[in-house]
Tab-separated table of C-alpha atoms and ligand atoms in Angstrom:
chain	number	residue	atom	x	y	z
A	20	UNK	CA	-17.084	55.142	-49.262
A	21	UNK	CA	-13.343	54.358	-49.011
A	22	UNK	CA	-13.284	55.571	-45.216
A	23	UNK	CA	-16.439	53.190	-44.763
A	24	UNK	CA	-14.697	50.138	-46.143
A	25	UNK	CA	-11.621	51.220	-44.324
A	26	UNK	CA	-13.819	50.660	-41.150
A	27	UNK	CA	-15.356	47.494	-42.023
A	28	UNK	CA	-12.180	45.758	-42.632
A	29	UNK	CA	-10.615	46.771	-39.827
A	30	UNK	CA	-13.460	45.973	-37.393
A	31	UNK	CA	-12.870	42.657	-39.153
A	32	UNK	CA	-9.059	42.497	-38.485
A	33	UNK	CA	-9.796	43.739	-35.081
A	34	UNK	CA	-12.641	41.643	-34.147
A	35	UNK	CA	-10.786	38.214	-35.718
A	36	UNK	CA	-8.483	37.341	-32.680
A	37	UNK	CA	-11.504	38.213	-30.191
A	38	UNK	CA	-13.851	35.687	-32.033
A	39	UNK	CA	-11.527	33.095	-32.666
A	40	UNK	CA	-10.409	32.893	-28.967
A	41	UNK	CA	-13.915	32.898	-28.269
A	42	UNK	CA	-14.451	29.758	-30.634
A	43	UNK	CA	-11.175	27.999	-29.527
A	44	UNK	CA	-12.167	24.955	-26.910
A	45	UNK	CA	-10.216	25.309	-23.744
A	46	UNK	CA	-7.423	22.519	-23.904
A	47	UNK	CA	-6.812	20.292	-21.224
A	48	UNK	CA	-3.686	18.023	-21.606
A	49	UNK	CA	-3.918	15.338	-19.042
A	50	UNK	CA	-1.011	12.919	-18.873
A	51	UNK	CA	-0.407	9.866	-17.308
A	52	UNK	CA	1.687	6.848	-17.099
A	53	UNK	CA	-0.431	3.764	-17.244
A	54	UNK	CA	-2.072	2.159	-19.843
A	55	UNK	CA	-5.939	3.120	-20.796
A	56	UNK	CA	-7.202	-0.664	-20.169
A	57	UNK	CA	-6.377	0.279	-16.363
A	58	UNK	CA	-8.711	2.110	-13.230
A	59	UNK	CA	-6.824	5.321	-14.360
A	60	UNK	CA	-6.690	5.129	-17.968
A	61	UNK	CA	-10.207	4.240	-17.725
A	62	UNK	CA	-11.004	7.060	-15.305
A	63	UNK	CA	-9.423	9.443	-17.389
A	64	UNK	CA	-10.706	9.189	-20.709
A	65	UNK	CA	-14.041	8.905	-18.693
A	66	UNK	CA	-13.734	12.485	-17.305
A	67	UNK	CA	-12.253	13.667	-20.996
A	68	UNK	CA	-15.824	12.066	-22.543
A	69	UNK	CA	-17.988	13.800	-19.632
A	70	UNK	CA	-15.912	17.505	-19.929
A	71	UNK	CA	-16.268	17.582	-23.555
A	72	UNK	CA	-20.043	16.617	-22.912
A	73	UNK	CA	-20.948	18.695	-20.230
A	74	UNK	CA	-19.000	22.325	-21.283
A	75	UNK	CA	-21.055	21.331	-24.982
A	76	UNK	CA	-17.465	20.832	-26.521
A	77	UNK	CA	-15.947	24.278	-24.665
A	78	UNK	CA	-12.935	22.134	-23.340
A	79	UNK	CA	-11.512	19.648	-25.161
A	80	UNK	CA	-9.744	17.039	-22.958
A	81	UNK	CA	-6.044	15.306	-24.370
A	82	UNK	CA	-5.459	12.491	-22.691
A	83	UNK	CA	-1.752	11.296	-23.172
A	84	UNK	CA	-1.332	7.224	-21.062
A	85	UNK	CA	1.280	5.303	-20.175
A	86	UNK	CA	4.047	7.913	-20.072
A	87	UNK	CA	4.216	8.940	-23.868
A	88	UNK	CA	4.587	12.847	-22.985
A	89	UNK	CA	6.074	12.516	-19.284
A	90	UNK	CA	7.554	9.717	-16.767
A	91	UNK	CA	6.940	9.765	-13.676
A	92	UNK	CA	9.152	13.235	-12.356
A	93	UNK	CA	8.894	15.196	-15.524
A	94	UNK	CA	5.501	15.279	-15.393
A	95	UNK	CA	5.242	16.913	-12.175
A	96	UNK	CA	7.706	19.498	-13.111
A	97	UNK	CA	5.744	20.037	-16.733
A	98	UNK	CA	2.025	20.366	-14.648
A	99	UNK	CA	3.749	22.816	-12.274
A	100	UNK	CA	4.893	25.133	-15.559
A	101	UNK	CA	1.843	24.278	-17.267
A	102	UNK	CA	2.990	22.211	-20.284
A	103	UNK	CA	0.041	20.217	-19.085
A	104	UNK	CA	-2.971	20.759	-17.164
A	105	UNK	CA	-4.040	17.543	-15.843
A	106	UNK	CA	-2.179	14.914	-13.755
A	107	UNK	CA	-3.047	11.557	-11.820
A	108	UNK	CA	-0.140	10.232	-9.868
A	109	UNK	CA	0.143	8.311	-6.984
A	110	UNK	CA	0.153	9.764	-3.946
A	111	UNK	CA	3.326	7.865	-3.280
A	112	UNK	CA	5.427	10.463	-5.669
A	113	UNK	CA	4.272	13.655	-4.064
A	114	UNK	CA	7.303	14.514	-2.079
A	115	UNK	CA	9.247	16.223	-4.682
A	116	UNK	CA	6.540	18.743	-4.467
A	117	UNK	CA	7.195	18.850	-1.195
A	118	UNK	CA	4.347	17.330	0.622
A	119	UNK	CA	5.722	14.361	2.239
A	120	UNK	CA	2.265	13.649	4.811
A	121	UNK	CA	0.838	11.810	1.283
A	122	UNK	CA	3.370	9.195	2.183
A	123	UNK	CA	1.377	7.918	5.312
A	124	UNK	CA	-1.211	6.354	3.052
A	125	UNK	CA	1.630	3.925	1.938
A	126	UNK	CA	2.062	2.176	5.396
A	127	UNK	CA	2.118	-1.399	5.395
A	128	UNK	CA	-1.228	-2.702	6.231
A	129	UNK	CA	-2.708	0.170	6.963
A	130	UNK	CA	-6.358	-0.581	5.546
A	131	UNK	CA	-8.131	-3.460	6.254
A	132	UNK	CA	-10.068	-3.480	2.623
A	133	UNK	CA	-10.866	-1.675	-0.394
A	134	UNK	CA	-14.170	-0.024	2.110
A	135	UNK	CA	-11.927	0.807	4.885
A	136	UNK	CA	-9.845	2.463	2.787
A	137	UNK	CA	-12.454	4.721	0.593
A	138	UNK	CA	-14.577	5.201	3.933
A	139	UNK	CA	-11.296	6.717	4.853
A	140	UNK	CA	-10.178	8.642	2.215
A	141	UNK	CA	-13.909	10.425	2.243
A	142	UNK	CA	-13.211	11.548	5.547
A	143	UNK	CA	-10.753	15.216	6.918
A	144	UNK	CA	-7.367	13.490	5.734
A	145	UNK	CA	-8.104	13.438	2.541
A	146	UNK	CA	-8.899	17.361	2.606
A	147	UNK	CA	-6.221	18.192	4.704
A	148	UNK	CA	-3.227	16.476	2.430
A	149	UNK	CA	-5.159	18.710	-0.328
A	150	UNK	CA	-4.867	21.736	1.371
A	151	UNK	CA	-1.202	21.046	1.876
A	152	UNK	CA	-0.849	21.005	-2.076
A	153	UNK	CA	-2.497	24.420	-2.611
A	154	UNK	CA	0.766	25.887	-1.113
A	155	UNK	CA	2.583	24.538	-3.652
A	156	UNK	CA	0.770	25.928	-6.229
A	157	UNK	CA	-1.516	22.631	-6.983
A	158	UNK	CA	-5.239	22.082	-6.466
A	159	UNK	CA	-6.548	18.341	-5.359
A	160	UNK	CA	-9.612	17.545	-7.041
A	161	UNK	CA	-10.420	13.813	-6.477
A	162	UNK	CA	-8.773	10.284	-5.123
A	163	UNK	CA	-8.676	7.827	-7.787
A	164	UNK	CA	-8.434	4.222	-6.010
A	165	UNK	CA	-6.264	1.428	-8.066
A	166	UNK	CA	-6.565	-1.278	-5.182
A	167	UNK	CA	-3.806	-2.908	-3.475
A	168	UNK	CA	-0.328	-4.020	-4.320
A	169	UNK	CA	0.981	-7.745	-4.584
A	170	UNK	CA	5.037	-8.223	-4.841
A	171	UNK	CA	6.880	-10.683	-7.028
A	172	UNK	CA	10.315	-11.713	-7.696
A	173	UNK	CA	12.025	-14.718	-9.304
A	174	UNK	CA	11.439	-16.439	-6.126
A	175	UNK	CA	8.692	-17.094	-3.971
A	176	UNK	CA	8.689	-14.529	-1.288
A	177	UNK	CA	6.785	-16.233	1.581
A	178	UNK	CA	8.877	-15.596	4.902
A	179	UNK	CA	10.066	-11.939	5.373
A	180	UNK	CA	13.240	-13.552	5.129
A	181	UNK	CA	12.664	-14.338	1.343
A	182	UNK	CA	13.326	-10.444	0.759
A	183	UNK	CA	16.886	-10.936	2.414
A	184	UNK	CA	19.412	-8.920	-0.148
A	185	UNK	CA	16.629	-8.839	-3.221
A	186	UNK	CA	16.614	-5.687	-5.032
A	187	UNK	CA	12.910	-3.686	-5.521
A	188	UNK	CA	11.637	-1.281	-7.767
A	189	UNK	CA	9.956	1.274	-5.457
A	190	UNK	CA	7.940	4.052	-7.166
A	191	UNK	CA	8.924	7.036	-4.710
A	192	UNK	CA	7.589	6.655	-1.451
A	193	UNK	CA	10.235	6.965	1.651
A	194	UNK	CA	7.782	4.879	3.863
A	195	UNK	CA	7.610	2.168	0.837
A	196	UNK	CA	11.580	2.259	0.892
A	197	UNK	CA	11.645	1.746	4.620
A	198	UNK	CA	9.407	-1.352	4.558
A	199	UNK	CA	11.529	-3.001	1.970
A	200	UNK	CA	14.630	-2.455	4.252
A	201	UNK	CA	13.454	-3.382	7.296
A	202	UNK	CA	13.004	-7.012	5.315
A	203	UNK	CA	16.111	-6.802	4.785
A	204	UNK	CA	16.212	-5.957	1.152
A	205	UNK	CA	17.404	-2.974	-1.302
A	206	UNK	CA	14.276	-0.556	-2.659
A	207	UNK	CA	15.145	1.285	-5.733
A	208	UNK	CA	13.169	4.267	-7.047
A	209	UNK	CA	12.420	4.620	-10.868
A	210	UNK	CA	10.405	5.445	-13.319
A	211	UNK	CA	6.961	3.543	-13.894
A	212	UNK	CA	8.102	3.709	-17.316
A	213	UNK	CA	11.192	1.833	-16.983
A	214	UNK	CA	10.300	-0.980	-14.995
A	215	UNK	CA	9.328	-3.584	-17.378
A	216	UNK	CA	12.843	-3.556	-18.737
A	217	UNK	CA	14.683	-3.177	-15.249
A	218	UNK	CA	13.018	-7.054	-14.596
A	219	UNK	CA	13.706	-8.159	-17.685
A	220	UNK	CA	17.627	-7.743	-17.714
A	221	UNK	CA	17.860	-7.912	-13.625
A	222	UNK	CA	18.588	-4.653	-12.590
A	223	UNK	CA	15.975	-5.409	-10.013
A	224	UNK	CA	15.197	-8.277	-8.867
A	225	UNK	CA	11.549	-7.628	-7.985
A	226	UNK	CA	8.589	-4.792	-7.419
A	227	UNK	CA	5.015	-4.483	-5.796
A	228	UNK	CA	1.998	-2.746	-7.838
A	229	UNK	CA	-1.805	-3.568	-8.681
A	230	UNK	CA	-2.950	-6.604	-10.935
A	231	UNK	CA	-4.093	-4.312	-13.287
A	232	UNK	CA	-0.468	-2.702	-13.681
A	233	UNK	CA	1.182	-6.322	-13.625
A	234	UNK	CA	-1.417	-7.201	-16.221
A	235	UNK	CA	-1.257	-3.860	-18.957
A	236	UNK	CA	3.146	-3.807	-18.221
A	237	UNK	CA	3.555	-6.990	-18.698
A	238	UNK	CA	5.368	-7.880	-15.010
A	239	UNK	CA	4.360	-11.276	-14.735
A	240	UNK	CA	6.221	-12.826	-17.722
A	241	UNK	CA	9.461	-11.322	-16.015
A	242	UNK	CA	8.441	-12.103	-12.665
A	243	UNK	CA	8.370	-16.386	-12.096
A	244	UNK	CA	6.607	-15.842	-8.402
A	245	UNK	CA	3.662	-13.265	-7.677
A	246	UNK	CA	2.542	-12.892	-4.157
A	247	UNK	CA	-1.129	-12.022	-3.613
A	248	UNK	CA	0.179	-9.859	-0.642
A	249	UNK	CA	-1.938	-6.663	-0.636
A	250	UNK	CA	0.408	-5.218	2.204
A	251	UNK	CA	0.015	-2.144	0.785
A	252	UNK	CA	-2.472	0.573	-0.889
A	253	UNK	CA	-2.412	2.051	-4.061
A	254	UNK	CA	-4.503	5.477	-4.369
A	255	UNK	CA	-4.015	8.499	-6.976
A	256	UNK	CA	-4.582	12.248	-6.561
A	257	UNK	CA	-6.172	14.218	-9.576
A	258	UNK	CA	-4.712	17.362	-9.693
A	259	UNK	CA	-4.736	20.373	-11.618
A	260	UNK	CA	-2.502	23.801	-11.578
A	261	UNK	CA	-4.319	26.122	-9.629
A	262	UNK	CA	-3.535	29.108	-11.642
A	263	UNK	CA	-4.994	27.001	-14.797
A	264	UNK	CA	-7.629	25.985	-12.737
A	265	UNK	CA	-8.980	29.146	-10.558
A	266	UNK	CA	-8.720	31.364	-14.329
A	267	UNK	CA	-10.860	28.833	-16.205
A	268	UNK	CA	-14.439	31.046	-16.274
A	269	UNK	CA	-16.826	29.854	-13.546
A	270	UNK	CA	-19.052	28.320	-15.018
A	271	UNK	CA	-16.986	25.973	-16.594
A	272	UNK	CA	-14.674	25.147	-14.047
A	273	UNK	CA	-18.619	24.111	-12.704
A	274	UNK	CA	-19.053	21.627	-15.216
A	275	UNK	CA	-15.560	20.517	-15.457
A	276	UNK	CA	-15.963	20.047	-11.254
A	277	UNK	CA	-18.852	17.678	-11.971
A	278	UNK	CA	-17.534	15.980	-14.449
A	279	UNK	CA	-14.929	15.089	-12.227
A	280	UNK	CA	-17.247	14.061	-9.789
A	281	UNK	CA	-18.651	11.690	-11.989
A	282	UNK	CA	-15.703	10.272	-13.599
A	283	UNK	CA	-13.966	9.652	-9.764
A	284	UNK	CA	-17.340	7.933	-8.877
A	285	UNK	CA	-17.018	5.448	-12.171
A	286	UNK	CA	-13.456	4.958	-11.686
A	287	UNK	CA	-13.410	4.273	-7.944
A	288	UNK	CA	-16.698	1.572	-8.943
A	289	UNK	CA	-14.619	-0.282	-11.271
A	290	UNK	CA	-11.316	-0.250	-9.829
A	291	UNK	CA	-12.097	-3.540	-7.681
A	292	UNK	CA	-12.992	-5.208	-10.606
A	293	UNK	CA	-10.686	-4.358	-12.722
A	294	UNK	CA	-8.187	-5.534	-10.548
A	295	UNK	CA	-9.940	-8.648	-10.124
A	296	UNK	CA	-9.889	-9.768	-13.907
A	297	UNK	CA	-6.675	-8.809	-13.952
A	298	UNK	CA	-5.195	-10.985	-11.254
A	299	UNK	CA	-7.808	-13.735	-13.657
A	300	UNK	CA	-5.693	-12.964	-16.606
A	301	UNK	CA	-2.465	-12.999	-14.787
A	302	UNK	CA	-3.268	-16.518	-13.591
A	303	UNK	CA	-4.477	-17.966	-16.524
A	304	UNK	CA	-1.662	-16.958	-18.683
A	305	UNK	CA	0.202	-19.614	-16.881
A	306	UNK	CA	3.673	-17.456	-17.196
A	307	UNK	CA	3.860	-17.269	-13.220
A	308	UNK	CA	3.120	-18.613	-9.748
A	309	UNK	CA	0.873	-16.584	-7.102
A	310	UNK	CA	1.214	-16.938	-4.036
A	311	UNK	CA	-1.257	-16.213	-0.946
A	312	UNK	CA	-0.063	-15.988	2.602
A	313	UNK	CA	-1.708	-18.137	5.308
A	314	UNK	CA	-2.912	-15.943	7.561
A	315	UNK	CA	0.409	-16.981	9.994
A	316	UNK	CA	2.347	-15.631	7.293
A	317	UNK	CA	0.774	-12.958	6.553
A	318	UNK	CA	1.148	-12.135	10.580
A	319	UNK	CA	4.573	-12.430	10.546
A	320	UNK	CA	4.900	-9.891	7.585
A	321	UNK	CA	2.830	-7.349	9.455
A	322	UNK	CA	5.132	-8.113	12.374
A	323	UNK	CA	8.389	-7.872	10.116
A	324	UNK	CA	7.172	-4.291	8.577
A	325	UNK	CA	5.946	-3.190	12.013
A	326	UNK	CA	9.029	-0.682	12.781
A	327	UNK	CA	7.929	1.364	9.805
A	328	UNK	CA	4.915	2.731	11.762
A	329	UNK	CA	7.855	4.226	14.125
A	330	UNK	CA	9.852	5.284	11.226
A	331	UNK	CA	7.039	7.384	9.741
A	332	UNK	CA	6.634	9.641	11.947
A	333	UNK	CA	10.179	11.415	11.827
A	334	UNK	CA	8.998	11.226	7.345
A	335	UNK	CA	5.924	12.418	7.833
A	336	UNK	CA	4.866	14.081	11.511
A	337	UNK	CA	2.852	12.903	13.675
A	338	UNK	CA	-0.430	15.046	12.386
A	339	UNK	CA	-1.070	13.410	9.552
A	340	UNK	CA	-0.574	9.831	11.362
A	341	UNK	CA	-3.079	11.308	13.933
A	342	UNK	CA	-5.800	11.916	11.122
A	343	UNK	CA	-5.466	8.677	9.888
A	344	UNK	CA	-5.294	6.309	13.057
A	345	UNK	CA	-8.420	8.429	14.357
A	346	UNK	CA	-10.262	7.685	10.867
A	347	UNK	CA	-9.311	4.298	11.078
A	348	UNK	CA	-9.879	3.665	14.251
A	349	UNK	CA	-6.691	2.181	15.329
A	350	UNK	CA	-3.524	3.144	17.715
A	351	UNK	CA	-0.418	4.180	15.389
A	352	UNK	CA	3.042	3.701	17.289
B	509	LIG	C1	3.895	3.048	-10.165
B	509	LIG	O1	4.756	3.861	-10.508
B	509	LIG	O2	4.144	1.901	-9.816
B	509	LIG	C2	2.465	3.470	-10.156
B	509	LIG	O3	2.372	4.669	-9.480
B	509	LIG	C3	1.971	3.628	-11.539
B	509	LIG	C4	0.564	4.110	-11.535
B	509	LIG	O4	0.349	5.271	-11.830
B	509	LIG	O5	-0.322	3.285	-11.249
């Protein structure tokens, strides 16, 4: 009897761990640095509703915004040591992981529209700057569009020579950096994070991002002149640690794939949009100008920010400017 009970409670003690692993959801942090009334934020608690839904609660989905586990560098170091799972940047902050080519995306008038530039992104490029990631240890699992960026200062900037000595927030990109110099003024890299209060007491004078970003961080009540510019694209990259990812069983990295599907199709439909009401808001707060460029000025910009195209290529190679001109259809010199 005492031998039998013996055996009973240790099958218990034995089986415990095995069953409560079993039982424990798979727990996917995803962090990110902009607020949830944004494409992204939107997009992301969209995929956490759908992962939860479709693995019947097997993964639970943590969705941390605007930066309140990691700014913008930390939280590529933390996904690559797996203190989170789940990441969304832009693609403009991909060369510390050492993938620079993401940085051709960020030339100055590079897409035409918000079509030219999905139509694009749905085409080899996009699965080649992937590919480039898995060396580093990182899977690509979707683009994530947020539209295109606008620039503002305390000044109207109008005539390329409006940037002459202003200081700009840049968010990483080397290709962003060289467009602000060749107008002559000084790009700064920082943290998405910090940018509200680097306006605010003039430790930059300026910065470019979406409506919706403007909008959510409050930019335009520390910015008197917004220019409707759209010289340049703002896209994100969902990715994932591979070694997370490729262990997660099959069938519910399955689900979890799909789910992504259908979250990067909702979020890429309402990113336009979005944008849209935001630049509303923005405007009817009344707390800034905008600006829009006759199509002279917007001419002489493109002229102005021409020499980046040449600059690129010793940043990026010419490969990856080769994919792009020949899914845009254009010459890139
Ligand atoms: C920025 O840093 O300006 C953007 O990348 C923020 C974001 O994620 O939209």
């Amino acid at each position: 009897m005492r031998n039998w009970m013996f055996a009973v409670v240790a099958a218990a003690l034995f089986a415990a761990p095995a069953a409560a692993v079993a039982d424990e959801p798979i727990i996917i942090k995803f962090s990110h640095v902009v607020a949830n009334d944004t494409p992204k934020g939107k997009g992301a608690l969209k995929f956490k509703e759908l992962a939860e839904k479709y693995t019947n609660g097997k993964v639970r989905v943590e969705v941390y915004p605007n930066s309140q586990l990691y700014k913008d560098k930390e939280e590529i170091e933390a996904l690559q040591l797996g203190s989170v799972q789940m990441l969304a940047p832009s693609t403009a902050k991909f060369a510390p992981l050492g993938v620079k080519e993401f940085e051709a995306l960020d030339l100055p008038w590079l897409f035409k529209d918000d079509d030219t530039y999905a139509a694009a992104m749905k085409g080899p490029v996009g699965k080649w700057l992937f590919q480039k990631l898995e060396a580093k240890g990182i899977t690509g699992l979707a683009y994530w569009d947020n539209g295109f960026h606008m620039v503002s200062a305390n000044q109207p900037l109008i005539k390329p020579a409006d940037f002459q000595g202003l200081k700009f927030r840049i968010s990483g990109s080397k290709i962003a950096d060289q467009y602000f110099r060749v107008l002559g003024s000084i790009p700064q890299i920082m943290a998405f994070s910090e940018v509200y209060q680097a306006l605010q007491t003039g430790v930059v004078d300026g910065c470019e991002n979406t409506p919706s970003n403007y909008l959510t961080q409050k930019f335009y009540e520390v910015q008197k002149d917004i220019t409707v510019s759209y010289h340049a694209h703002l896209q994100y990259a969902v990715i994932v640690n591979s070694k997370f990812w490729n262990g997660l069983p099959p069938d519910i990295r399955a689900q979890l794939e799909k789910a992504m599907e259908d979250a990067t199709d909702y979020t890429n439909s309402i990113a336009r949009k979005e944008n849209e009401d935001a630049l509303a808001a923005i405007k009817q707060s009344g707390k800034t100008t905008l600006h829009y460029l006759t199509d002279d000025e917007r001419k002489a910009w493109q002229v102005a920010m021409q020499p980046t195209y040449k600059w690129a290529k010793g940043r990026v190679g010419q490969e990856v400017l080769d994919l792009v001109a020949k899914e845009l259809h254009i010459q890139m010199n």
